[in-house]
Amino acid sequence: MKSKLYPLLLLTTVLRVTGDAIESIALPWHLLNQTSSLLSVAGYSLASMLPWVIFPPLMGRFLDKTEKKVRLAFLALFIQSFFALTIIKFASNIWAFTF
């Protein structure tokens, strides 16, 4: 590896994937412990996977036409982090996920 950035990229990717795996298990498990409702876990699972089904077909066409893909990727990460912080702020209201 010629660049010092590749090990850093590898480390951040491993940390991100590990965090995503822990989150995909811990959040539904916590929700099930708090609500004892499989329907709320199913609703959470649907809500967390729905953006992966809806947005790629819509945004793929737009991204192919865009010249400044790197700038757009940073904007998408910024918006994603904003929504994640907003959700974390209201995460104590776990009753919102119960049916």
C-alpha positions as protocol buffer text, in pm:
chain_id: "A"
residue {
  index: 1
  type: MET
  ca { x: 0 y: 0 z: 0 }
}
residue {
  index: 2
  type: LYS
  ca { x: 154 y: 322 z: -117 }
}
residue {
  index: 3
  type: SER
  ca { x: -77 y: 561 z: 61 }
}
residue {
  index: 4
  type: LYS
  ca { x: -122 y: 597 z: 435 }
}
residue {
  index: 5
  type: LEU
  ca { x: -493 y: 651 z: 380 }
}
residue {
  index: 6
  type: TYR
  ca { x: -570 y: 291 z: 283 }
}
residue {
  index: 7
  type: PRO
  ca { x: -517 y: 145 z: 633 }
}
residue {
  index: 8
  type: LEU
  ca { x: -727 y: 426 z: 775 }
}
residue {
  index: 9
  type: LEU
  ca { x: -1001 y: 354 z: 521 }
}
residue {
  index: 10
  type: LEU
  ca { x: -987 y: -15 z: 608 }
}
residue {
  index: 11
  type: LEU
  ca { x: -1007 y: 59 z: 980 }
}
residue {
  index: 12
  type: THR
  ca { x: -1302 y: 294 z: 944 }
}
residue {
  index: 13
  type: THR
  ca { x: -1483 y: 47 z: 719 }
}
residue {
  index: 14
  type: VAL
  ca { x: -1434 y: -236 z: 970 }
}
residue {
  index: 15
  type: LEU
  ca { x: -1557 y: -14 z: 1254 }
}
residue {
  index: 16
  type: ARG
  ca { x: -1861 y: 99 z: 1053 }
}
residue {
  index: 17
  type: VAL
  ca { x: -1960 y: -254 z: 955 }
}
residue {
  index: 18
  type: THR
  ca { x: -1912 y: -376 z: 1312 }
}
residue {
  index: 19
  type: GLY
  ca { x: -2124 y: -92 z: 1447 }
}
residue {
  index: 20
  type: ASP
  ca { x: -2395 y: -159 z: 1191 }
}
residue {
  index: 21
  type: ALA
  ca { x: -2401 y: -528 z: 1284 }
}
residue {
  index: 22
  type: ILE
  ca { x: -2427 y: -451 z: 1655 }
}
residue {
  index: 23
  type: GLU
  ca { x: -2702 y: -197 z: 1588 }
}
residue {
  index: 24
  type: SER
  ca { x: -2901 y: -439 z: 1373 }
}
residue {
  index: 25
  type: ILE
  ca { x: -2913 y: -682 z: 1666 }
}
residue {
  index: 26
  type: ALA
  ca { x: -2920 y: -449 z: 1968 }
}
residue {
  index: 27
  type: LEU
  ca { x: -3201 y: -213 z: 1867 }
}
residue {
  index: 28
  type: PRO
  ca { x: -3464 y: -479 z: 1788 }
}
residue {
  index: 29
  type: TRP
  ca { x: -3360 y: -674 z: 2096 }
}
residue {
  index: 30
  type: HIS
  ca { x: -3397 y: -366 z: 2317 }
}
residue {
  index: 31
  type: LEU
  ca { x: -3730 y: -286 z: 2155 }
}
residue {
  index: 32
  type: LEU
  ca { x: -3854 y: -640 z: 2220 }
}
residue {
  index: 33
  type: ASN
  ca { x: -3741 y: -621 z: 2584 }
}
residue {
  index: 34
  type: GLN
  ca { x: -3915 y: -287 z: 2637 }
}
residue {
  index: 35
  type: THR
  ca { x: -4242 y: -359 z: 2457 }
}
residue {
  index: 36
  type: SER
  ca { x: -4271 y: -742 z: 2445 }
}
residue {
  index: 37
  type: SER
  ca { x: -4436 y: -690 z: 2108 }
}
residue {
  index: 38
  type: LEU
  ca { x: -4318 y: -868 z: 1796 }
}
residue {
  index: 39
  type: LEU
  ca { x: -4535 y: -632 z: 1594 }
}
residue {
  index: 40
  type: SER
  ca { x: -4330 y: -334 z: 1711 }
}
residue {
  index: 41
  type: VAL
  ca { x: -4007 y: -514 z: 1617 }
}
residue {
  index: 42
  type: ALA
  ca { x: -4153 y: -591 z: 1275 }
}
residue {
  index: 43
  type: GLY
  ca { x: -4257 y: -227 z: 1235 }
}
residue {
  index: 44
  type: TYR
  ca { x: -3908 y: -113 z: 1330 }
}
residue {
  index: 45
  type: SER
  ca { x: -3753 y: -360 z: 1085 }
}
residue {
  index: 46
  type: LEU
  ca { x: -3981 y: -243 z: 807 }
}
residue {
  index: 47
  type: ALA
  ca { x: -3913 y: 123 z: 881 }
}
residue {
  index: 48
  type: SER
  ca { x: -3538 y: 70 z: 889 }
}
residue {
  index: 49
  type: MET
  ca { x: -3528 y: -124 z: 561 }
}
residue {
  index: 50
  type: LEU
  ca { x: -3781 y: 75 z: 361 }
}
residue {
  index: 51
  type: PRO
  ca { x: -3535 y: 352 z: 265 }
}
residue {
  index: 52
  type: TRP
  ca { x: -3303 y: 89 z: 117 }
}
residue {
  index: 53
  type: VAL
  ca { x: -3589 y: -26 z: -107 }
}
residue {
  index: 54
  type: ILE
  ca { x: -3732 y: 313 z: -208 }
}
residue {
  index: 55
  type: PHE
  ca { x: -3437 y: 550 z: -247 }
}
residue {
  index: 56
  type: PRO
  ca { x: -3183 y: 358 z: -461 }
}
residue {
  index: 57
  type: PRO
  ca { x: -3401 y: 342 z: -774 }
}
residue {
  index: 58
  type: LEU
  ca { x: -3497 y: 707 z: -738 }
}
residue {
  index: 59
  type: MET
  ca { x: -3152 y: 842 z: -655 }
}
residue {
  index: 60
  type: GLY
  ca { x: -2954 y: 618 z: -892 }
}
residue {
  index: 61
  type: ARG
  ca { x: -3082 y: 793 z: -1199 }
}
residue {
  index: 62
  type: PHE
  ca { x: -3018 y: 1133 z: -1044 }
}
residue {
  index: 63
  type: LEU
  ca { x: -2662 y: 1040 z: -941 }
}
residue {
  index: 64
  type: ASP
  ca { x: -2575 y: 914 z: -1287 }
}
residue {
  index: 65
  type: LYS
  ca { x: -2653 y: 1258 z: -1428 }
}
residue {
  index: 66
  type: THR
  ca { x: -2463 y: 1448 z: -1157 }
}
residue {
  index: 67
  type: GLU
  ca { x: -2110 y: 1572 z: -1225 }
}
residue {
  index: 68
  type: LYS
  ca { x: -2011 y: 1638 z: -864 }
}
residue {
  index: 69
  type: LYS
  ca { x: -2064 y: 1293 z: -712 }
}
residue {
  index: 70
  type: VAL
  ca { x: -1816 y: 1341 z: -426 }
}
residue {
  index: 71
  type: ARG
  ca { x: -1981 y: 1660 z: -307 }
}
residue {
  index: 72
  type: LEU
  ca { x: -2321 y: 1494 z: -329 }
}
residue {
  index: 73
  type: ALA
  ca { x: -2195 y: 1194 z: -129 }
}
residue {
  index: 74
  type: PHE
  ca { x: -2077 y: 1424 z: 151 }
}
residue {
  index: 75
  type: LEU
  ca { x: -2411 y: 1602 z: 147 }
}
residue {
  index: 76
  type: ALA
  ca { x: -2589 y: 1267 z: 176 }
}
residue {
  index: 77
  type: LEU
  ca { x: -2370 y: 1167 z: 472 }
}
residue {
  index: 78
  type: PHE
  ca { x: -2439 y: 1500 z: 641 }
}
residue {
  index: 79
  type: ILE
  ca { x: -2816 y: 1459 z: 599 }
}
residue {
  index: 80
  type: GLN
  ca { x: -2795 y: 1099 z: 721 }
}
residue {
  index: 81
  type: SER
  ca { x: -2605 y: 1204 z: 1033 }
}
residue {
  index: 82
  type: PHE
  ca { x: -2856 y: 1481 z: 1100 }
}
residue {
  index: 83
  type: PHE
  ca { x: -3145 y: 1234 z: 1088 }
}
residue {
  index: 84
  type: ALA
  ca { x: -2952 y: 985 z: 1304 }
}
residue {
  index: 85
  type: LEU
  ca { x: -2890 y: 1248 z: 1571 }
}
residue {
  index: 86
  type: THR
  ca { x: -3255 y: 1351 z: 1558 }
}
residue {
  index: 87
  type: ILE
  ca { x: -3367 y: 992 z: 1607 }
}
residue {
  index: 88
  type: ILE
  ca { x: -3123 y: 945 z: 1896 }
}
residue {
  index: 89
  type: LYS
  ca { x: -3265 y: 1254 z: 2065 }
}
residue {
  index: 90
  type: PHE
  ca { x: -3614 y: 1105 z: 2063 }
}
residue {
  index: 91
  type: ALA
  ca { x: -3503 y: 744 z: 2127 }
}
residue {
  index: 92
  type: SER
  ca { x: -3605 y: 769 z: 2492 }
}
residue {
  index: 93
  type: ASN
  ca { x: -3966 y: 782 z: 2373 }
}
residue {
  index: 94
  type: ILE
  ca { x: -3967 y: 408 z: 2309 }
}
residue {
  index: 95
  type: TRP
  ca { x: -4344 y: 400 z: 2344 }
}
residue {
  index: 96
  type: ALA
  ca { x: -4366 y: 562 z: 2001 }
}
residue {
  index: 97
  type: PHE
  ca { x: -4275 y: 226 z: 1847 }
}
residue {
  index: 98
  type: THR
  ca { x: -4549 y: 28 z: 2020 }
}
residue {
  index: 99
  type: PHE
  ca { x: -4873 y: -58 z: 1850 }
}
